[in-house]
Amino acid sequence: MFYVQRDAQGQLIRVEAAAYAEATETLPADNHEIQAWYANEAVENSLRQLKQSDFEMIRVLDDLIQVLTQKGVIRVTDLPPAAQAKLMDRTQAREALGGLSQLIDEEEGGLI
């Protein structure tokens, strides 16, 4: 059994397995609204994780491009103009914040 709270339109706004003061009714686990609630929550969690992963991968790619250009493996001019512009914008933003060293998470221990 799940304890639920609804908004003025009758939509679920909170679902808990344990009773809470604002709960207005209970619904069984096999209720379609309960199943939809948890399906949506799972999708939202997955999207949040993917978004966080995207941010982390952007940083990895940024660092990788920096290393490859510093070692002479590629030149920034080898990249398409739109990529060059984005890299320049990121480089300028990072420099404005004090360079790479202050942005690297202490736990990471440095570049990739």
Short mmCIF file of N, CA, C and O in Angstrom, two decimals:
data_model
loop_
_atom_site.label_atom_id
_atom_site.label_comp_id
_atom_site.label_asym_id
_atom_site.label_seq_id
_atom_site.Cartn_x
_atom_site.Cartn_y
_atom_site.Cartn_z
N MET A 1 0.84 -1.18 0.00
CA MET A 1 0.00 0.00 0.00
C MET A 1 0.88 1.24 0.00
O MET A 1 1.90 1.29 0.69
N PHE A 2 0.49 2.24 -0.77
CA PHE A 2 1.22 3.50 -0.85
C PHE A 2 0.34 4.64 -0.37
O PHE A 2 -0.86 4.66 -0.64
N TYR A 3 0.96 5.56 0.31
CA TYR A 3 0.28 6.76 0.79
C TYR A 3 0.53 7.86 -0.22
O TYR A 3 1.67 8.09 -0.62
N VAL A 4 -0.54 8.54 -0.62
CA VAL A 4 -0.39 9.54 -1.68
C VAL A 4 -1.01 10.86 -1.28
O VAL A 4 -1.89 10.94 -0.42
N GLN A 5 -0.53 11.88 -1.97
CA GLN A 5 -1.07 13.23 -1.83
C GLN A 5 -1.36 13.72 -3.23
O GLN A 5 -0.58 13.47 -4.16
N ARG A 6 -2.48 14.40 -3.41
CA ARG A 6 -2.88 14.90 -4.73
C ARG A 6 -2.95 16.42 -4.73
O ARG A 6 -3.17 17.04 -3.69
N ASP A 7 -2.79 17.01 -5.92
CA ASP A 7 -2.97 18.46 -6.05
C ASP A 7 -4.46 18.76 -6.28
O ASP A 7 -5.30 17.86 -6.26
N ALA A 8 -4.78 20.03 -6.50
CA ALA A 8 -6.18 20.44 -6.68
C ALA A 8 -6.83 19.81 -7.91
O ALA A 8 -8.05 19.65 -7.95
N GLN A 9 -6.03 19.42 -8.90
CA GLN A 9 -6.56 18.79 -10.10
C GLN A 9 -6.65 17.27 -9.97
O GLN A 9 -7.02 16.58 -10.91
N GLY A 10 -6.28 16.74 -8.83
CA GLY A 10 -6.36 15.30 -8.60
C GLY A 10 -5.13 14.53 -9.04
O GLY A 10 -5.11 13.30 -9.00
N GLN A 11 -4.07 15.23 -9.46
CA GLN A 11 -2.83 14.57 -9.87
C GLN A 11 -1.96 14.24 -8.66
O GLN A 11 -1.90 15.02 -7.70
N LEU A 12 -1.30 13.10 -8.74
CA LEU A 12 -0.40 12.72 -7.66
C LEU A 12 0.77 13.71 -7.59
O LEU A 12 1.36 14.05 -8.62
N ILE A 13 1.07 14.17 -6.38
CA ILE A 13 2.22 15.05 -6.21
C ILE A 13 3.24 14.46 -5.25
O ILE A 13 4.37 14.93 -5.17
N ARG A 14 2.82 13.43 -4.51
CA ARG A 14 3.74 12.77 -3.59
C ARG A 14 3.26 11.35 -3.35
O ARG A 14 2.07 11.12 -3.12
N VAL A 15 4.20 10.41 -3.40
CA VAL A 15 3.90 9.00 -3.15
C VAL A 15 4.98 8.47 -2.21
O VAL A 15 6.16 8.63 -2.48
N GLU A 16 4.54 7.84 -1.12
CA GLU A 16 5.48 7.29 -0.15
C GLU A 16 5.00 5.92 0.29
O GLU A 16 3.81 5.65 0.34
N ALA A 17 5.94 5.06 0.66
CA ALA A 17 5.60 3.74 1.17
C ALA A 17 5.16 3.80 2.63
O ALA A 17 4.42 2.96 3.10
N ALA A 18 5.62 4.83 3.35
CA ALA A 18 5.27 5.01 4.76
C ALA A 18 4.26 6.16 4.89
O ALA A 18 4.27 7.10 4.10
N ALA A 19 3.44 6.09 5.90
CA ALA A 19 2.44 7.13 6.14
C ALA A 19 3.12 8.47 6.43
O ALA A 19 4.20 8.52 7.01
N TYR A 20 2.48 9.54 6.02
CA TYR A 20 2.96 10.89 6.32
C TYR A 20 1.73 11.79 6.50
O TYR A 20 0.63 11.47 6.03
N ALA A 21 1.90 12.90 7.17
CA ALA A 21 0.78 13.75 7.59
C ALA A 21 -0.06 14.27 6.43
O ALA A 21 -1.28 14.37 6.55
N GLU A 22 0.56 14.61 5.32
CA GLU A 22 -0.16 15.22 4.21
C GLU A 22 -0.86 14.21 3.30
O GLU A 22 -1.56 14.60 2.37
N ALA A 23 -0.66 12.93 3.55
CA ALA A 23 -1.27 11.89 2.70
C ALA A 23 -2.78 12.00 2.78
O ALA A 23 -3.36 12.17 3.86
N THR A 24 -3.43 11.92 1.64
CA THR A 24 -4.88 12.05 1.58
C THR A 24 -5.57 10.72 1.30
O THR A 24 -6.78 10.61 1.49
N GLU A 25 -4.81 9.73 0.82
CA GLU A 25 -5.41 8.42 0.55
C GLU A 25 -4.31 7.38 0.40
O GLU A 25 -3.12 7.72 0.38
N THR A 26 -4.72 6.15 0.29
CA THR A 26 -3.78 5.07 0.02
C THR A 26 -4.19 4.39 -1.27
O THR A 26 -5.37 4.35 -1.63
N LEU A 27 -3.18 3.85 -1.97
CA LEU A 27 -3.42 3.12 -3.21
C LEU A 27 -2.59 1.85 -3.19
O LEU A 27 -1.47 1.85 -2.67
N PRO A 28 -3.11 0.79 -3.79
CA PRO A 28 -2.34 -0.46 -3.84
C PRO A 28 -1.18 -0.34 -4.83
O PRO A 28 -1.21 0.48 -5.76
N ALA A 29 -0.17 -1.17 -4.65
CA ALA A 29 1.02 -1.14 -5.50
C ALA A 29 0.70 -1.39 -6.96
O ALA A 29 1.39 -0.88 -7.85
N ASP A 30 -0.35 -2.16 -7.25
CA ASP A 30 -0.67 -2.46 -8.64
C ASP A 30 -1.57 -1.42 -9.31
O ASP A 30 -1.95 -1.55 -10.46
N ASN A 31 -1.87 -0.34 -8.60
CA ASN A 31 -2.67 0.74 -9.17
C ASN A 31 -1.92 1.39 -10.32
O ASN A 31 -0.71 1.64 -10.22
N HIS A 32 -2.63 1.69 -11.41
CA HIS A 32 -1.96 2.26 -12.59
C HIS A 32 -1.30 3.61 -12.31
O HIS A 32 -0.26 3.93 -12.87
N GLU A 33 -1.87 4.40 -11.40
CA GLU A 33 -1.25 5.70 -11.07
C GLU A 33 0.07 5.51 -10.33
O GLU A 33 1.03 6.25 -10.57
N ILE A 34 0.11 4.53 -9.44
CA ILE A 34 1.35 4.25 -8.70
C ILE A 34 2.43 3.76 -9.67
O ILE A 34 3.58 4.21 -9.63
N GLN A 35 2.07 2.85 -10.55
CA GLN A 35 3.03 2.32 -11.51
C GLN A 35 3.52 3.42 -12.44
O GLN A 35 4.72 3.49 -12.75
N ALA A 36 2.63 4.31 -12.88
CA ALA A 36 3.03 5.42 -13.75
C ALA A 36 3.95 6.38 -12.99
O ALA A 36 4.92 6.89 -13.55
N TRP A 37 3.64 6.62 -11.71
CA TRP A 37 4.47 7.51 -10.88
C TRP A 37 5.91 7.01 -10.83
O TRP A 37 6.86 7.75 -11.07
N TYR A 38 6.08 5.72 -10.53
CA TYR A 38 7.43 5.17 -10.40
C TYR A 38 8.10 5.01 -11.76
O TYR A 38 9.33 5.13 -11.85
N ALA A 39 7.34 4.77 -12.82
CA ALA A 39 7.93 4.72 -14.16
C ALA A 39 8.48 6.08 -14.54
O ALA A 39 9.59 6.20 -15.05
N ASN A 40 7.72 7.14 -14.27
CA ASN A 40 8.17 8.50 -14.57
C ASN A 40 9.38 8.87 -13.72
O ASN A 40 10.31 9.53 -14.19
N GLU A 41 9.38 8.45 -12.46
CA GLU A 41 10.50 8.74 -11.57
C GLU A 41 11.77 8.06 -12.07
O GLU A 41 12.85 8.64 -12.06
N ALA A 42 11.63 6.83 -12.55
CA ALA A 42 12.80 6.11 -13.08
C ALA A 42 13.34 6.80 -14.32
O ALA A 42 14.56 6.94 -14.49
N VAL A 43 12.45 7.26 -15.19
CA VAL A 43 12.88 7.97 -16.40
C VAL A 43 13.58 9.27 -16.02
O VAL A 43 14.64 9.59 -16.56
N GLU A 44 13.00 10.01 -15.07
CA GLU A 44 13.61 11.27 -14.65
C GLU A 44 14.99 11.04 -14.04
O GLU A 44 15.92 11.79 -14.30
N ASN A 45 15.13 10.00 -13.23
CA ASN A 45 16.44 9.68 -12.64
C ASN A 45 17.44 9.33 -13.73
O ASN A 45 18.60 9.77 -13.69
N SER A 46 17.01 8.55 -14.72
CA SER A 46 17.91 8.18 -15.81
C SER A 46 18.33 9.41 -16.61
O SER A 46 19.49 9.55 -16.98
N LEU A 47 17.39 10.31 -16.86
CA LEU A 47 17.72 11.54 -17.59
C LEU A 47 18.69 12.41 -16.81
O LEU A 47 19.61 12.99 -17.37
N ARG A 48 18.50 12.50 -15.48
CA ARG A 48 19.43 13.27 -14.64
C ARG A 48 20.83 12.67 -14.69
O ARG A 48 21.83 13.37 -14.80
N GLN A 49 20.89 11.33 -14.60
CA GLN A 49 22.19 10.66 -14.66
C GLN A 49 22.86 10.88 -16.01
O GLN A 49 24.07 11.11 -16.08
N LEU A 50 22.08 10.80 -17.08
CA LEU A 50 22.63 11.02 -18.41
C LEU A 50 23.13 12.45 -18.58
O LEU A 50 24.21 12.67 -19.13
N LYS A 51 22.38 13.40 -18.07
CA LYS A 51 22.80 14.80 -18.16
C LYS A 51 24.11 15.02 -17.39
O LYS A 51 25.02 15.69 -17.89
N GLN A 52 24.21 14.45 -16.20
CA GLN A 52 25.45 14.57 -15.42
C GLN A 52 26.61 13.91 -16.17
O GLN A 52 27.71 14.44 -16.23
N SER A 53 26.34 12.76 -16.75
CA SER A 53 27.36 12.06 -17.53
C SER A 53 27.80 12.90 -18.73
O SER A 53 28.98 12.94 -19.07
N ASP A 54 26.86 13.59 -19.36
CA ASP A 54 27.20 14.46 -20.48
C ASP A 54 28.16 15.55 -20.03
O ASP A 54 29.15 15.85 -20.71
N PHE A 55 27.88 16.17 -18.88
CA PHE A 55 28.77 17.21 -18.37
C PHE A 55 30.17 16.66 -18.13
O PHE A 55 31.17 17.30 -18.44
N GLU A 56 30.22 15.46 -17.55
CA GLU A 56 31.52 14.85 -17.27
C GLU A 56 32.25 14.50 -18.56
O GLU A 56 33.47 14.68 -18.66
N MET A 57 31.53 14.00 -19.56
CA MET A 57 32.16 13.64 -20.83
C MET A 57 32.64 14.89 -21.58
O MET A 57 33.68 14.85 -22.24
N ILE A 58 31.91 15.97 -21.47
CA ILE A 58 32.36 17.22 -22.08
C ILE A 58 33.72 17.60 -21.52
O ILE A 58 34.63 17.98 -22.25
N ARG A 59 33.86 17.46 -20.22
CA ARG A 59 35.13 17.80 -19.58
C ARG A 59 36.24 16.86 -20.05
O ARG A 59 37.36 17.29 -20.32
N VAL A 60 35.93 15.57 -20.17
CA VAL A 60 36.92 14.60 -20.65
C VAL A 60 37.35 14.96 -22.07
O VAL A 60 38.55 14.98 -22.38
N LEU A 61 36.40 15.24 -22.93
CA LEU A 61 36.73 15.57 -24.32
C LEU A 61 37.52 16.87 -24.40
O LEU A 61 38.47 16.99 -25.18
N ASP A 62 37.14 17.84 -23.59
CA ASP A 62 37.86 19.11 -23.55
C ASP A 62 39.32 18.88 -23.16
O ASP A 62 40.25 19.37 -23.81
N ASP A 63 39.52 18.10 -22.09
CA ASP A 63 40.88 17.79 -21.64
C ASP A 63 41.64 16.97 -22.69
O ASP A 63 42.83 17.21 -22.92
N LEU A 64 40.97 16.03 -23.33
CA LEU A 64 41.61 15.21 -24.36
C LEU A 64 42.08 16.07 -25.53
O LEU A 64 43.22 15.93 -26.00
N ILE A 65 41.24 16.98 -25.97
CA ILE A 65 41.62 17.86 -27.08
C ILE A 65 42.80 18.74 -26.66
O ILE A 65 43.74 18.94 -27.45
N GLN A 66 42.78 19.22 -25.42
CA GLN A 66 43.90 20.03 -24.92
C GLN A 66 45.20 19.24 -24.97
O GLN A 66 46.23 19.73 -25.43
N VAL A 67 45.16 18.00 -24.49
CA VAL A 67 46.37 17.16 -24.46
C VAL A 67 46.85 16.87 -25.88
O VAL A 67 48.05 16.98 -26.19
N LEU A 68 45.94 16.51 -26.77
CA LEU A 68 46.32 16.19 -28.14
C LEU A 68 46.91 17.39 -28.87
O LEU A 68 47.87 17.24 -29.63
N THR A 69 46.36 18.57 -28.62
CA THR A 69 46.93 19.76 -29.27
C THR A 69 48.28 20.13 -28.66
O THR A 69 49.20 20.51 -29.37
N GLN A 70 48.41 19.98 -27.33
CA GLN A 70 49.69 20.29 -26.69
C GLN A 70 50.79 19.34 -27.16
O GLN A 70 51.94 19.74 -27.27
N LYS A 71 50.46 18.10 -27.45
CA LYS A 71 51.45 17.12 -27.91
C LYS A 71 51.65 17.19 -29.43
O LYS A 71 52.48 16.45 -29.96
N GLY A 72 50.89 18.04 -30.10
CA GLY A 72 51.06 18.19 -31.54
C GLY A 72 50.41 17.08 -32.36
O GLY A 72 50.68 16.96 -33.55
N VAL A 73 49.57 16.28 -31.76
CA VAL A 73 48.89 15.21 -32.48
C VAL A 73 47.85 15.79 -33.43
O VAL A 73 47.70 15.33 -34.56
N ILE A 74 47.13 16.80 -32.96
CA ILE A 74 46.18 17.52 -33.81
C ILE A 74 46.39 19.02 -33.59
O ILE A 74 46.99 19.43 -32.60
N ARG A 75 45.89 19.77 -34.53
CA ARG A 75 45.86 21.23 -34.40
C ARG A 75 44.41 21.65 -34.28
O ARG A 75 43.52 21.01 -34.85
N VAL A 76 44.18 22.72 -33.57
CA VAL A 76 42.81 23.22 -33.44
C VAL A 76 42.24 23.49 -34.82
O VAL A 76 41.05 23.24 -35.07
N THR A 77 43.07 23.94 -35.73
CA THR A 77 42.60 24.24 -37.09
C THR A 77 42.21 22.98 -37.87
O THR A 77 41.61 23.10 -38.94
N ASP A 78 42.55 21.79 -37.38
CA ASP A 78 42.10 20.54 -38.01
C ASP A 78 40.61 20.31 -37.78
O ASP A 78 39.98 19.53 -38.49
N LEU A 79 40.07 20.97 -36.78
CA LEU A 79 38.67 20.79 -36.42
C LEU A 79 37.77 21.72 -37.23
O LEU A 79 38.22 22.76 -37.72
N PRO A 80 36.50 21.38 -37.37
CA PRO A 80 35.57 22.26 -38.08
C PRO A 80 35.49 23.63 -37.39
O PRO A 80 35.69 23.73 -36.17
N PRO A 81 35.16 24.68 -38.15
CA PRO A 81 35.09 26.03 -37.57
C PRO A 81 34.18 26.14 -36.35
O PRO A 81 34.53 26.82 -35.39
N ALA A 82 33.04 25.46 -36.35
CA ALA A 82 32.13 25.54 -35.20
C ALA A 82 32.79 24.94 -33.96
O ALA A 82 32.66 25.48 -32.85
N ALA A 83 33.50 23.84 -34.12
CA ALA A 83 34.20 23.22 -33.00
C ALA A 83 35.33 24.12 -32.51
O ALA A 83 35.54 24.25 -31.30
N GLN A 84 36.03 24.75 -33.43
CA GLN A 84 37.10 25.68 -33.04
C GLN A 84 36.54 26.81 -32.19
O GLN A 84 37.12 27.16 -31.15
N ALA A 85 35.41 27.37 -32.61
CA ALA A 85 34.80 28.48 -31.88
C ALA A 85 34.38 28.05 -30.48
O ALA A 85 34.62 28.76 -29.50
N LYS A 86 33.80 26.87 -30.36
CA LYS A 86 33.37 26.38 -29.05
C LYS A 86 34.57 26.12 -28.14
O LYS A 86 34.53 26.43 -26.94
N LEU A 87 35.62 25.55 -28.70
CA LEU A 87 36.82 25.31 -27.91
C LEU A 87 37.44 26.62 -27.43
O LEU A 87 37.89 26.72 -26.28
N MET A 88 37.47 27.60 -28.30
CA MET A 88 38.03 28.90 -27.90
C MET A 88 37.19 29.53 -26.79
O MET A 88 37.73 30.09 -25.83
N ASP A 89 35.87 29.43 -26.91
CA ASP A 89 34.99 29.97 -25.87
C ASP A 89 35.25 29.28 -24.53
O ASP A 89 35.35 29.92 -23.49
N ARG A 90 35.38 27.95 -24.55
CA ARG A 90 35.64 27.20 -23.32
C ARG A 90 37.01 27.55 -22.75
O ARG A 90 37.16 27.70 -21.55
N THR A 91 38.00 27.66 -23.63
CA THR A 91 39.35 28.00 -23.17
C THR A 91 39.35 29.36 -22.49
O THR A 91 39.94 29.53 -21.41
N GLN A 92 38.68 30.34 -23.10
CA GLN A 92 38.62 31.67 -22.51
C GLN A 92 37.87 31.66 -21.19
O GLN A 92 38.30 32.31 -20.22
N ALA A 93 36.79 30.89 -21.11
CA ALA A 93 36.03 30.82 -19.86
C ALA A 93 36.86 30.16 -18.76
O ALA A 93 36.85 30.62 -17.60
N ARG A 94 37.59 29.11 -19.10
CA ARG A 94 38.42 28.43 -18.10
C ARG A 94 39.55 29.34 -17.63
O ARG A 94 39.87 29.38 -16.45
N GLU A 95 40.16 30.07 -18.57
CA GLU A 95 41.24 30.99 -18.19
C GLU A 95 40.72 32.11 -17.30
O GLU A 95 41.39 32.53 -16.36
N ALA A 96 39.50 32.57 -17.58
CA ALA A 96 38.90 33.62 -16.75
C ALA A 96 38.66 33.14 -15.33
O ALA A 96 38.67 33.93 -14.39
N LEU A 97 38.51 31.83 -15.16
CA LEU A 97 38.31 31.27 -13.82
C LEU A 97 39.61 30.82 -13.17
O LEU A 97 39.60 30.16 -12.14
N GLY A 98 40.73 31.11 -13.79
CA GLY A 98 42.01 30.80 -13.18
C GLY A 98 42.73 29.63 -13.79
O GLY A 98 43.66 29.10 -13.19
N GLY A 99 42.32 29.17 -14.94
CA GLY A 99 43.02 28.08 -15.61
C GLY A 99 42.51 26.71 -15.21
O GLY A 99 41.58 26.56 -14.45
N LEU A 100 43.17 25.71 -15.75
CA LEU A 100 42.77 24.32 -15.53
C LEU A 100 42.93 23.87 -14.09
O LEU A 100 42.09 23.16 -13.56
N SER A 101 44.00 24.27 -13.45
CA SER A 101 44.35 23.67 -12.16
C SER A 101 43.28 23.89 -11.11
O SER A 101 43.09 23.04 -10.25
N GLN A 102 42.56 25.00 -11.15
CA GLN A 102 41.55 25.25 -10.14
C GLN A 102 40.23 24.56 -10.45
O GLN A 102 39.38 24.43 -9.59
N LEU A 103 40.03 24.10 -11.67
CA LEU A 103 38.77 23.48 -12.04
C LEU A 103 38.79 21.96 -11.89
O LEU A 103 37.75 21.33 -11.86
N ILE A 104 39.96 21.38 -11.80
CA ILE A 104 40.05 19.93 -11.70
C ILE A 104 39.68 19.50 -10.29
O ILE A 104 40.17 20.03 -9.30
N ASP A 105 38.79 18.52 -10.21
CA ASP A 105 38.36 17.97 -8.93
C ASP A 105 39.56 17.34 -8.24
O ASP A 105 40.29 16.58 -8.84
N GLU A 106 39.74 17.63 -6.98
CA GLU A 106 40.89 17.13 -6.22
C GLU A 106 40.94 15.61 -6.25
O GLU A 106 42.00 15.02 -6.24
N GLU A 107 39.78 14.95 -6.27
CA GLU A 107 39.74 13.49 -6.26
C GLU A 107 40.18 12.89 -7.58
O GLU A 107 40.61 11.75 -7.65
N GLU A 108 40.05 13.66 -8.68
CA GLU A 108 40.43 13.14 -9.98
C GLU A 108 41.94 13.02 -10.12
O GLU A 108 42.43 12.20 -10.86
N GLY A 109 42.66 13.88 -9.45
CA GLY A 109 44.10 13.80 -9.45
C GLY A 109 44.75 14.37 -10.70
O GLY A 109 45.92 14.13 -10.95
N GLY A 110 44.05 15.11 -11.50
CA GLY A 110 44.64 15.73 -12.68
C GLY A 110 43.89 15.43 -13.94
O GLY A 110 42.76 14.99 -13.92
N LEU A 111 44.56 15.68 -15.04
CA LEU A 111 43.95 15.44 -16.34
C LEU A 111 43.77 13.95 -16.58
O LEU A 111 44.34 13.14 -15.87
N ILE A 112 43.04 13.63 -17.62
CA ILE A 112 42.74 12.21 -17.93
C ILE A 112 43.99 11.41 -18.15
O ILE A 112 45.03 11.91 -18.42
#
